[in-house]
Structure formats: C-alpha cells, structure tokens
Amino acid sequence: MSRAYYVTTPIYYISGNPHIGHAYTTIVADVLARTARTIGPTFFLTGTDEHGQKVANAAAAAGKTPQAWTDELVPHWKALFAAYHVEYDDFIRTTQARHVEKVQRVFERLRERGDIYRGKYEGWYCVYDETFWLESKLVDGRCPTCGREVQWISEEDWFFRLSAYRDRLIEHFERRPHWVQPRSVYNEMMAILREGLEDLSISRSSLHWGVPIPNGGVIYVWLDALLNYITAIGWSEDATRFHTYWPAQTQLIGKEIARFHTIVWPAILWALGEAAPELVFAHGWITVDGQKMSKSLDNAVDPFMLAQRFGADAIRYFLLREAPFGSDFSYSEEKIAQRRNSDLANDLGNLLQRTLSMLQRYRDGIVPPADVSRSELGRRFAALHVTVRERILDLRFREALEGIWELVTALNRAIDDRKPWELHKNDRTSELNAVLYDLCEGLRRLAIMLAPCMPERMREMWQQLGTPGRIDEDWSVSLRGWGGLAPLTQTALAAPLFPKMDAVAPT
Ligand SMILES: [Zn+2]
C-alpha cells in the first residue's frame, strides 16, 4: 500500500466549550483531507485532550469527577465540528483505553532505553498552559505565554533527556528548513534550540488525573497529549497500518504550542525509533480588536450562532479566503457579511442562477451539445484544478481560492460579452449552445474544486446542475479535459445558493 495522506489537528484541551478558533483549525484540516481524498488514501484525526490539572480543577469547581466532566463536554466539540461539515476519520479522546495503554508503553520504552531518569523538579508551573517554567523565563513573575500567575512546584518527577537531542534537532532544522512553517515560527524555534535545552519533566507526582505510572503519579499531560498522533493510528499494535500513515504529512497547530510540537515531539519520536512529521504548520490567530480570540479573554464568539447566521460554508470560505494561512487575521461580522454577499452571493450564486435560468428559457433546462475543442474558456481553465490542488495541499488556501475566482470572473464575463439573449434572438444556435455549454461545464468544475471548502453548498450546486456521478471523485477523472459534462443533462431551477443578507454595520 502506498503512503497515505495523514493530517492532524491539535487535540483540544477540554476545559470549556469550543470557540471559533477551534473550528478554524479543524476546518482547515477538513479541507486538506477532502482534497487529499481526491487523490488517494487519507486519514484525518482530531480529538480531545482530557487530562491535566486544569481539567481536574475545572471538574472539581463544577462538583464533578474529571471523567464525568469530560464526558459531558465532548459532545459539544463533536457537535461543533458537525455544524461546520467536518468529516474526520477518527476522534481520539486521551481518556480512552486505546490511548492510555500505549502511553504507558511509551513510558516503559523510554525507561528501558535510558531516555528518562528520576529527579527532583523545583520550579514554576502555569496550570493554564500546563507548562513548567524556569525562574529566568518568567516575565514579572508570571507565565511568559499567557501572563497568568504560576505556582511553585517541588516534587520528585521523571525527566526526559531532551537536552541530549539538541544537536540532532538543530541538524534536522537546518536540513529541512521547511518542516516548520511559517518562517517566523521556524526562526523562533531555532532561537530556542540555539539557546540550549533543559531536560523535560514528564510526570506529575502530586496529580492523579492522568495516565498513571508505576510507583505513583501521572504522566505529564503534554507528553500524553502529543502521543495521540501515533496511538490513534496503531503505534506498537499494527505496524502496517501505522507505517501507512506515519510520518504525518501535515500537523496543524496554533503557534502558542509550537515548542511542544517542533522540539519535544520530534525528540520523543526519535527516542521511540520513529520519524518526525513532515510538516508542522502553526497557523495564525483569529483576533478581535487585536486580541487573540479565546474564552479567557471573554471575546469568544459563539461558533454555533455564527454558522446559523451566515451558513457554515460561508464561514469556512471566509476563514480560508480572508488572510493567508499562517498570519493572524481580525474577525468581524461585517467582513463575513461582505465576503458572503460579494464573493458568494454576487459572483458565484448569481452566476449559477443566471446560467440555469437562461438554460431554462432557451433550452428547456437541458445542456446542449457543443464543440468543446473550440472553447477558449476550456483552453484557459482545463488545467486549473492542478494548480488549485497544489496550492491547497501547500496550505495556500487564499491563493487557491483566488485561482478559482479567476474562472468565476471569466464565466461572468462570458455572459456579458457573448450576450446569450442576443444569440437567441438572432437564431445563432451553435454559438448559443457553445456559450451555454461552457457556462455549465465551468460551473460543474467550480462545484468540484470548491467542494473541499464548501462541501454542503457545492453539493446543492451539483444537484441543481443535474450532474450524474459523485462530486468528490478523483479529480484526474472528473476534471480531465474541458467537456466532462454530458450534453443532454437535465438541470434544475432551485433556490439561490447564498441568499443575499443585509449588510452588517461595523461595530
Ligand atoms: Zn500560562
């Protein structure tokens, strides 16, 4: 079996309800997975990170056991992903036995190899980030990442010899300058490596909510969490399955967790005799008034409300189109409404409606035959999908959509320039057939190429076009050459794809 495309999101720390930032990462992974599935075997993993002190504290505050607390929260996350049409292949929870057993096996392996040792941890801990900090790293006595108070910890713990992997990490970074993206994050990680690495405490002897280790204590939640990427695909259990997927092609993360994913994670993998992932991509933050969106900043927008108000596919489109993937971008409902009205309702939705209504008027809704070899649009756009797919898998979503929009614009222009109503009035049958056919074939291709981004609305468009077959089949078949749409296809007239909304006033 050939290597599959394996994409992961971070598993989400389940200390509260999800916000739009969580949906963002997962939507991006979904777009990648849907695109990769048009080529071959693909696996898309997401899930929840359920151990650690923050969860234990939140559960205690709610008067519940941590397990009952997480059991109650998980359905909210699954519902969010469903609301945004996300189709993952697996949803892992770190409290599941399939994960816990393998994390314990990892611990045993590391101990056998001498990669871990027992020592005393004394220092600071940020419960919010579940991160240990040296005194020298604190900023005004607070966590350098989130600015919260830290607590003093003094306990006997297990340590992973992270420092021993420093040279290999530096070499890996130098040899594969694109394995961490964007460049700003790569540079930041390189600076950390150059400064030097401390060994990492990988247990918490005073905590009980986690993967238990012999002689008491639990495994540090970050080690536990990182391992999900390999426990879910059968590490130490099914070598064939595991090596079909590992190393992952694309691991998506938020930039605040880059250190764990690009320094600790490869070192742990090497200690286990496994390869580092091919790409770790740290995306930007969605900001509101320049502040990172998060529950704690109290500016989180209810993502369910957003999907209901604008439509999940319009939000998906907005998130991919608004800024290059990797940079921060500021969220506002005004911008979402603008994008929805201009790009989706005007450019795309109107194109479909105009085309289908002309087809209805002039050809009873039936796609006419045409000589596609003479189509100028065909010459220009028959290979567009190759570029689009390349850009998507390269995580250049905005450029991919810009490329697709060139076709949208060209089809709209074709209507204005070739004036089908005049061709009809003057009985120029073959010219009218040619333009109507081009429009329908162009729309069919748009539906296919936009389906990973807007799966639900594009299925609707597909149905209106009356096209037989599956919208998500191999692009090298469905998009091979201009002219895949069979003449005599009966199209339908239906409701607008993106009904126009009232403009949203700036806030
Ligand atoms: Zn913190």
Coordinates of C-alpha atoms and ligand atoms in Angstrom, one line a residue:
M1 CA 0.0 0.0 0.0
S2 CA 1.3 3.4 -0.9
R3 CA 1.7 6.0 1.8
A4 CA -1.4 7.8 2.7
Y5 CA -2.0 11.5 3.5
Y6 CA -2.2 11.9 7.2
V7 CA -3.4 15.2 8.7
T8 CA -3.9 16.1 12.3
T9 CA -5.3 18.9 14.3
P10 CA -4.1 19.5 17.9
I11 CA -6.3 17.6 20.2
Y12 CA -8.3 20.3 22.0
Y13 CA -7.9 20.9 25.7
I14 CA -11.3 20.3 27.1
S15 CA -11.6 22.7 29.9
G16 CA -14.6 24.5 28.5
N17 CA -16.7 24.9 25.4
P18 CA -15.1 25.4 22.0
H19 CA -14.8 28.7 20.2
I20 CA -14.4 29.7 16.6
G21 CA -10.6 29.3 16.8
H22 CA -11.0 25.6 17.4
A23 CA -13.4 25.3 14.5
Y24 CA -10.8 27.1 12.3
T25 CA -8.0 24.6 12.7
T26 CA -10.4 21.7 12.3
I27 CA -12.0 23.2 9.1
V28 CA -8.5 23.7 7.6
A29 CA -7.7 20.0 8.3
D30 CA -11.0 19.0 6.8
V31 CA -10.3 21.0 3.6
L32 CA -6.9 19.3 3.3
A33 CA -8.4 15.9 4.0
R34 CA -11.2 16.3 1.4
T35 CA -8.7 17.5 -1.2
A36 CA -6.2 14.6 -0.4
R37 CA -9.1 12.1 -0.7
T38 CA -9.5 13.1 -4.3
I39 CA -6.0 11.6 -4.8
G40 CA -5.8 8.6 -2.6
P41 CA -6.0 7.1 0.9
T42 CA -6.2 9.8 3.6
F43 CA -6.6 9.9 7.3
F44 CA -7.8 12.9 9.3
L45 CA -7.5 12.8 13.1
T46 CA -8.9 15.2 15.7
G47 CA -9.9 14.8 19.3
T48 CA -9.8 16.0 22.8
D49 CA -7.0 16.3 25.4
E50 CA -8.7 15.4 28.7
H51 CA -6.1 15.0 31.4
G52 CA -4.1 17.5 33.4
Q53 CA -4.5 19.8 36.3
K54 CA -6.6 22.4 34.6
V55 CA -9.3 19.8 33.7
A56 CA -9.1 18.4 37.3
N57 CA -9.6 21.9 38.7
A58 CA -12.5 22.8 36.4
A59 CA -14.2 19.5 37.2
A60 CA -13.8 20.0 40.9
A61 CA -15.2 23.5 40.6
A62 CA -18.3 22.0 38.9
G63 CA -18.6 19.4 41.6
K64 CA -18.0 16.5 39.1
T65 CA -15.4 13.8 38.6
P66 CA -13.0 14.7 35.7
Q67 CA -14.3 11.8 33.7
A68 CA -17.9 12.8 34.1
W69 CA -16.9 16.4 33.3
T70 CA -15.1 15.5 30.1
D71 CA -17.9 13.0 29.0
E72 CA -20.3 15.9 29.2
L73 CA -18.1 18.3 27.2
V74 CA -17.1 16.0 24.3
P75 CA -20.5 16.1 22.6
H76 CA -20.2 19.9 22.3
W77 CA -17.0 19.5 20.4
K78 CA -18.4 16.9 18.1
A79 CA -21.5 19.0 17.5
L80 CA -19.4 22.0 16.6
F81 CA -17.4 20.0 14.0
A82 CA -20.6 18.6 12.6
A83 CA -22.1 22.0 12.4
Y84 CA -19.2 23.0 10.2
H85 CA -19.5 19.9 8.0
V86 CA -16.2 18.5 9.2
E87 CA -15.7 14.8 8.3
Y88 CA -12.8 13.4 10.4
D89 CA -11.8 9.8 10.2
D90 CA -11.2 9.4 13.9
F91 CA -11.9 11.4 17.0
I92 CA -9.5 10.4 19.8
R93 CA -10.0 11.1 23.5
T94 CA -7.0 10.8 25.7
T95 CA -9.0 9.0 28.4
Q96 CA -9.8 6.1 26.0
A97 CA -8.1 2.8 26.9
R98 CA -6.6 2.5 23.4
H99 CA -4.6 5.7 24.1
V100 CA -3.8 5.2 27.8
E101 CA -2.3 1.7 27.3
K102 CA 0.0 2.9 24.6
V103 CA 1.1 6.0 26.5
Q104 CA 2.1 3.6 29.3
R105 CA 4.0 1.5 26.8
V106 CA 5.9 4.7 25.6
F107 CA 6.9 5.4 29.1
E108 CA 8.2 1.8 29.5
R109 CA 10.2 2.1 26.3
L110 CA 11.7 5.4 27.2
R111 CA 12.7 3.9 30.6
E112 CA 14.3 0.8 29.0
R113 CA 16.3 2.9 26.7
G114 CA 17.5 5.2 29.5
D115 CA 15.9 8.2 27.9
I116 CA 14.2 9.1 31.2
Y117 CA 15.5 9.4 34.7
R118 CA 14.2 10.2 38.1
G119 CA 15.0 13.7 39.5
K120 CA 13.7 16.5 41.6
Y121 CA 11.6 19.2 39.9
E122 CA 11.7 22.5 41.6
G123 CA 10.3 25.4 39.7
W124 CA 7.2 27.2 38.4
Y125 CA 4.2 25.8 36.7
C126 CA 1.5 27.5 34.7
V127 CA -1.7 25.5 35.1
Y128 CA -3.4 27.3 32.3
D129 CA -0.7 26.2 29.8
E130 CA 0.2 23.1 31.7
T131 CA 3.8 24.2 31.3
F132 CA 6.9 24.2 33.5
W133 CA 8.9 27.4 33.6
L134 CA 12.4 28.2 34.9
E135 CA 12.5 31.3 37.1
S136 CA 14.6 33.0 34.5
K137 CA 11.9 32.7 31.8
L138 CA 9.1 34.3 33.9
V139 CA 8.0 37.8 32.9
D140 CA 7.4 39.9 36.0
G141 CA 7.0 36.7 38.0
R142 CA 4.2 35.5 35.6
C143 CA 3.8 32.9 32.8
P144 CA 5.6 34.3 29.7
T145 CA 3.0 32.7 27.4
C146 CA -0.3 33.7 29.0
G147 CA 0.6 36.2 31.7
R148 CA -1.1 34.2 34.4
E149 CA 0.2 33.5 37.9
V150 CA 2.4 30.5 38.2
Q151 CA 2.6 28.1 41.1
W152 CA 5.7 26.8 42.8
I153 CA 6.3 23.1 42.4
S154 CA 8.7 20.9 44.3
E155 CA 8.4 17.2 43.6
E156 CA 10.2 14.0 42.6
D157 CA 9.4 13.5 38.9
W158 CA 10.6 11.7 35.8
F159 CA 12.7 13.6 33.3
F160 CA 13.1 13.1 29.6
R161 CA 16.6 13.7 28.3
L162 CA 15.5 16.4 25.9
S163 CA 18.9 18.1 26.1
A164 CA 20.6 15.1 24.5
Y165 CA 18.6 15.7 21.3
R166 CA 19.6 19.3 20.9
D167 CA 22.3 18.7 18.2
R168 CA 20.1 16.3 16.3
L169 CA 17.2 18.9 16.4
I170 CA 19.4 21.7 15.2
E171 CA 20.7 19.5 12.3
H172 CA 17.1 18.5 11.5
F173 CA 16.0 22.1 11.4
E174 CA 19.0 23.1 9.2
R175 CA 18.5 20.2 6.8
R176 CA 14.8 20.7 6.4
P177 CA 14.2 24.4 6.6
H178 CA 10.5 24.0 5.5
W179 CA 9.5 21.4 8.1
V180 CA 8.2 24.1 10.4
Q181 CA 6.1 26.8 8.9
P182 CA 5.6 29.7 8.8
R183 CA 9.2 31.0 8.8
S184 CA 8.6 33.2 11.8
V185 CA 7.8 30.2 13.9
Y186 CA 10.8 28.3 12.5
N187 CA 13.1 31.1 13.4
E188 CA 11.6 31.3 16.9
M189 CA 12.2 27.6 17.5
M190 CA 15.7 27.8 16.1
A191 CA 16.5 30.5 18.6
I192 CA 15.2 28.3 21.5
L193 CA 17.4 25.5 20.2
R194 CA 20.5 27.7 19.9
E195 CA 20.0 29.0 23.5
G196 CA 20.0 25.4 24.8
L197 CA 17.6 22.8 26.1
E198 CA 16.7 21.7 29.6
D199 CA 15.5 18.2 30.2
L200 CA 11.8 17.9 30.4
S201 CA 9.8 16.8 33.4
I202 CA 7.3 14.2 32.1
S203 CA 5.4 13.3 35.2
R204 CA 3.5 14.9 38.0
S205 CA 3.8 13.0 41.2
S206 CA 1.2 15.2 43.0
L207 CA -1.5 14.8 40.4
H208 CA -4.0 12.0 40.0
W209 CA -5.9 12.9 36.9
G210 CA -3.8 11.5 34.0
V211 CA -2.2 8.3 32.7
P212 CA -1.0 6.5 35.8
I213 CA 2.6 5.5 36.1
P214 CA 4.1 2.7 38.3
N215 CA 5.0 4.0 41.8
G216 CA 2.5 6.8 41.7
G217 CA 1.9 10.0 39.9
V218 CA 0.7 10.5 36.3
I219 CA 2.4 11.2 33.0
Y220 CA 2.7 14.9 32.2
V221 CA -0.3 16.0 30.2
W222 CA 1.8 17.3 27.3
L223 CA 3.6 14.0 26.7
D224 CA 0.3 12.2 27.0
A225 CA -1.4 14.6 24.5
L226 CA 1.4 14.6 21.9
L227 CA 1.3 10.8 21.7
N228 CA -2.3 10.8 20.4
Y229 CA -1.0 11.3 16.9
I230 CA 0.6 7.9 16.9
T231 CA -1.6 6.0 19.3
A232 CA -4.7 6.6 17.1
I233 CA -3.1 5.0 14.1
G234 CA -1.9 1.8 15.8
W235 CA 1.6 2.5 17.0
S236 CA 3.1 -0.6 18.7
E237 CA 0.0 -2.5 17.7
D238 CA -0.4 -2.7 13.9
A239 CA 2.9 -1.9 12.1
T240 CA 1.4 -2.0 8.6
R241 CA -1.4 0.4 9.5
F242 CA 1.0 2.7 11.5
H243 CA 3.5 3.0 8.7
T244 CA 0.8 3.6 6.1
Y245 CA 0.2 6.9 7.9
W246 CA 3.3 7.8 9.8
P247 CA 5.1 10.2 9.5
A248 CA 2.2 12.6 9.2
Q249 CA 2.3 14.8 6.1
T250 CA 0.7 17.8 7.9
Q251 CA 0.3 18.5 11.6
L252 CA -1.7 21.7 12.2
I253 CA -1.2 23.6 15.4
G254 CA -1.6 27.1 16.8
K255 CA 1.6 29.0 17.2
E256 CA 1.4 29.0 21.0
I257 CA 2.1 25.3 21.1
A258 CA 4.9 25.2 18.5
R259 CA 7.6 24.5 21.1
F260 CA 6.0 21.2 22.1
H261 CA 5.3 20.1 18.6
T262 CA 8.6 21.0 17.0
I263 CA 11.2 20.5 19.7
V264 CA 9.7 18.0 22.3
W265 CA 7.7 16.0 19.8
P266 CA 10.4 15.0 17.3
A267 CA 12.8 14.2 20.2
I268 CA 10.2 11.8 21.7
L269 CA 9.6 10.2 18.3
W270 CA 13.3 9.7 17.8
A271 CA 13.6 8.2 21.2
L272 CA 11.0 5.7 20.1
G273 CA 12.8 5.0 16.9
E274 CA 10.1 6.8 14.8
A275 CA 10.5 9.6 12.2
A276 CA 9.5 13.2 12.8
P277 CA 6.4 14.5 11.0
E278 CA 7.0 16.0 7.5
L279 CA 5.4 19.4 8.2
V280 CA 4.3 21.2 11.3
F281 CA 2.3 24.3 10.4
A282 CA 1.5 26.8 13.1
H283 CA -1.4 28.9 11.9
G284 CA -2.2 32.4 13.0
W285 CA -4.8 33.6 15.4
I286 CA -8.2 35.0 14.9
T287 CA -8.2 38.3 16.6
V288 CA -10.9 40.6 17.7
D289 CA -9.7 44.2 18.2
G290 CA -6.2 43.0 18.0
Q291 CA -6.6 40.5 20.9
K292 CA -6.3 36.8 20.4
M293 CA -9.7 35.2 20.5
S294 CA -10.1 32.9 23.4
K295 CA -12.6 32.0 26.1
S296 CA -10.4 33.6 28.8
L297 CA -10.4 37.0 27.1
D298 CA -14.1 36.9 27.0
N299 CA -14.3 37.9 23.3
A300 CA -15.1 34.4 22.1
V301 CA -17.9 34.4 19.6
D302 CA -20.4 31.5 19.8
P303 CA -19.5 29.4 16.7
F304 CA -22.9 27.8 16.6
M305 CA -24.6 31.1 16.3
L306 CA -22.1 32.1 13.5
A307 CA -22.9 29.0 11.5
Q308 CA -26.6 29.6 11.9
R309 CA -26.4 33.2 10.9
F310 CA -24.1 33.2 7.9
G311 CA -24.1 29.5 7.0
A312 CA -21.3 27.1 7.9
D313 CA -19.9 27.1 4.3
A314 CA -19.8 30.9 4.1
I315 CA -17.8 30.9 7.4
R316 CA -15.5 28.2 6.0
Y317 CA -14.9 30.3 2.9
F318 CA -14.3 33.4 4.9
L319 CA -11.7 31.7 7.2
L320 CA -9.8 30.4 4.2
R321 CA -10.1 33.5 2.0
E322 CA -9.7 36.4 4.3
A323 CA -5.9 36.1 5.1
P324 CA -3.0 33.9 4.0
F325 CA -2.9 30.8 6.2
G326 CA -0.3 31.4 8.9
S327 CA -0.9 35.1 9.6
D328 CA -3.3 36.5 12.1
F329 CA -6.5 38.0 10.9
S330 CA -9.1 40.1 12.5
Y331 CA -12.6 38.8 12.7
S332 CA -15.6 40.9 12.2
E333 CA -19.2 40.1 11.3
E334 CA -19.1 43.0 8.9
K335 CA -16.3 41.3 6.9
I336 CA -18.0 38.0 6.9
A337 CA -21.2 39.6 5.5
Q338 CA -19.2 41.4 2.9
R339 CA -17.4 38.3 1.7
R340 CA -20.6 36.4 1.7
N341 CA -22.5 39.0 -0.3
S342 CA -19.8 39.9 -2.8
D343 CA -18.0 36.7 -3.5
L344 CA -20.6 34.1 -2.8
A345 CA -24.0 35.7 -3.5
N346 CA -23.0 38.0 -6.3
D347 CA -20.1 36.3 -8.1
L348 CA -20.9 32.7 -7.7
G349 CA -24.6 32.4 -6.7
N350 CA -25.7 34.8 -9.4
L351 CA -23.6 33.1 -12.0
L352 CA -25.4 29.8 -11.3
Q353 CA -28.8 31.4 -11.3
R354 CA -28.3 33.4 -14.5
T355 CA -26.9 30.3 -16.2
L356 CA -29.7 28.0 -15.2
S357 CA -32.4 30.4 -15.9
M358 CA -31.1 31.1 -19.5
L359 CA -30.8 27.4 -20.0
Q360 CA -34.4 27.0 -18.9
R361 CA -35.6 29.8 -21.1
Y362 CA -33.6 28.8 -24.3
R363 CA -33.1 25.1 -24.0
D364 CA -35.8 23.8 -21.5
G365 CA -33.1 23.3 -18.9
I366 CA -31.2 20.8 -21.0
V367 CA -27.4 21.1 -21.5
P368 CA -26.9 21.5 -25.3
P369 CA -24.1 19.7 -27.2
A370 CA -21.2 21.9 -28.2
D371 CA -17.8 21.6 -29.8
V372 CA -15.6 21.8 -26.7
S373 CA -12.3 21.7 -28.7
R374 CA -13.0 25.3 -29.8
S375 CA -13.8 26.6 -26.3
E376 CA -11.5 29.4 -25.3
L377 CA -12.5 29.0 -21.7
G378 CA -11.6 25.4 -22.0
R379 CA -8.1 26.2 -23.2
R380 CA -7.6 28.6 -20.4
F381 CA -9.1 26.7 -17.5
A382 CA -8.9 23.0 -18.2
A383 CA -5.8 22.5 -16.1
L384 CA -6.8 25.0 -13.3
H385 CA -7.5 22.2 -10.9
V386 CA -3.9 21.0 -10.9
T387 CA -2.8 24.4 -9.6
V388 CA -5.7 24.6 -7.2
R389 CA -4.9 21.2 -5.6
E390 CA -1.2 22.0 -5.4
R391 CA -1.9 25.3 -3.6
I392 CA -4.4 23.7 -1.2
L393 CA -2.0 20.9 -0.2
D394 CA 0.7 23.5 0.2
L395 CA -1.7 25.3 2.6
R396 CA -2.0 28.3 0.4
F397 CA -5.8 28.4 0.6
R398 CA -6.2 32.0 -0.2
E399 CA -4.3 31.7 -3.4
A400 CA -6.2 28.5 -4.3
L401 CA -9.5 30.4 -4.0
E402 CA -8.1 33.4 -5.9
G403 CA -7.2 31.0 -8.7
I404 CA -10.7 29.5 -8.7
W405 CA -12.2 33.0 -8.7
E406 CA -10.5 33.7 -12.0
L407 CA -12.8 31.1 -13.5
V408 CA -15.8 32.6 -11.7
T409 CA -14.9 36.0 -13.2
A410 CA -14.3 34.6 -16.6
L411 CA -17.7 32.9 -16.7
N412 CA -19.5 36.0 -15.6
R413 CA -17.6 38.0 -18.3
A414 CA -18.6 35.4 -20.9
I415 CA -22.2 36.1 -20.2
D416 CA -21.7 39.8 -20.5
D417 CA -19.5 39.6 -23.6
R418 CA -21.3 36.9 -25.6
K419 CA -24.8 38.0 -24.7
P420 CA -26.8 34.8 -25.0
W421 CA -30.1 36.7 -25.2
E422 CA -28.9 38.3 -28.5
L423 CA -27.7 35.0 -29.8
H424 CA -31.1 33.5 -29.1
K425 CA -32.9 36.4 -30.7
N426 CA -30.8 36.1 -33.9
D427 CA -31.1 32.3 -34.0
R428 CA -27.3 31.8 -33.8
T429 CA -27.9 28.3 -32.4
S430 CA -24.4 26.8 -32.3
E431 CA -22.9 29.9 -30.7
L432 CA -25.7 29.9 -28.1
N433 CA -25.1 26.2 -27.5
A434 CA -21.4 26.8 -27.1
V435 CA -21.7 29.6 -24.5
L436 CA -24.4 27.7 -22.5
Y437 CA -22.3 24.6 -22.5
D438 CA -19.2 26.5 -21.4
L439 CA -21.1 28.0 -18.5
C440 CA -22.5 24.7 -17.3
E441 CA -19.2 22.9 -17.7
G442 CA -17.4 25.8 -15.9
L443 CA -20.0 25.6 -13.0
R444 CA -19.6 21.9 -12.8
R445 CA -15.8 22.3 -12.4
L446 CA -16.3 25.1 -9.8
A447 CA -18.5 22.8 -7.8
I448 CA -15.9 20.1 -7.8
M449 CA -13.0 22.4 -6.9
L450 CA -14.9 24.3 -4.3
A451 CA -16.3 21.2 -2.6
P452 CA -13.5 20.7 -0.1
C453 CA -14.0 24.3 1.0
M454 CA -17.8 24.5 0.9
P455 CA -19.0 20.8 0.9
E456 CA -22.7 21.4 1.7
R457 CA -23.4 24.3 -0.7
M458 CA -21.4 22.7 -3.5
R459 CA -23.4 19.5 -3.2
E460 CA -26.5 21.7 -3.6
M461 CA -25.0 23.4 -6.7
W462 CA -24.1 19.9 -8.1
Q463 CA -27.7 18.8 -7.7
Q464 CA -29.0 22.0 -9.4
L465 CA -26.6 21.3 -12.3
G466 CA -28.1 17.8 -12.5
T467 CA -24.7 16.2 -13.0
P468 CA -24.6 12.5 -12.5
G469 CA -21.7 10.9 -10.5
R470 CA -20.0 12.0 -7.3
I471 CA -18.8 15.5 -6.7
D472 CA -15.8 14.1 -4.7
E473 CA -14.3 11.6 -7.1
D474 CA -10.7 11.6 -8.3
W475 CA -10.1 15.0 -10.0
S476 CA -7.9 13.5 -12.6
V477 CA -11.1 11.7 -13.8
S478 CA -13.8 14.3 -13.2
L479 CA -11.8 17.3 -14.3
R480 CA -9.8 15.7 -17.1
G481 CA -10.2 18.0 -20.1
W482 CA -12.9 20.6 -20.6
G483 CA -16.1 18.8 -21.6
G484 CA -16.7 16.3 -18.8
L485 CA -20.4 17.4 -18.5
A486 CA -22.5 15.2 -20.7
P487 CA -24.8 17.0 -23.2
L488 CA -28.5 16.5 -22.6
T489 CA -28.0 16.7 -18.8
Q490 CA -31.3 17.9 -17.3
T491 CA -30.6 20.8 -15.0
A492 CA -32.9 22.1 -12.3
L493 CA -34.0 25.6 -11.2
A494 CA -33.8 26.0 -7.5
A495 CA -33.3 28.3 -4.6
P496 CA -30.4 30.7 -4.5
L497 CA -27.2 29.2 -3.2
F498 CA -26.4 32.1 -0.9
P499 CA -29.4 34.3 -0.4
K500 CA -28.3 37.8 0.0
M501 CA -28.1 39.2 3.5
D502 CA -28.5 42.7 4.8
A503 CA -25.1 44.3 5.3
V504 CA -23.8 44.1 8.9
A505 CA -22.9 47.5 10.4
P506 CA -19.4 47.9 11.7
T507 CA -19.2 47.5 15.4
Ligands
ZN1 ZN 0.5 30.3 31.0

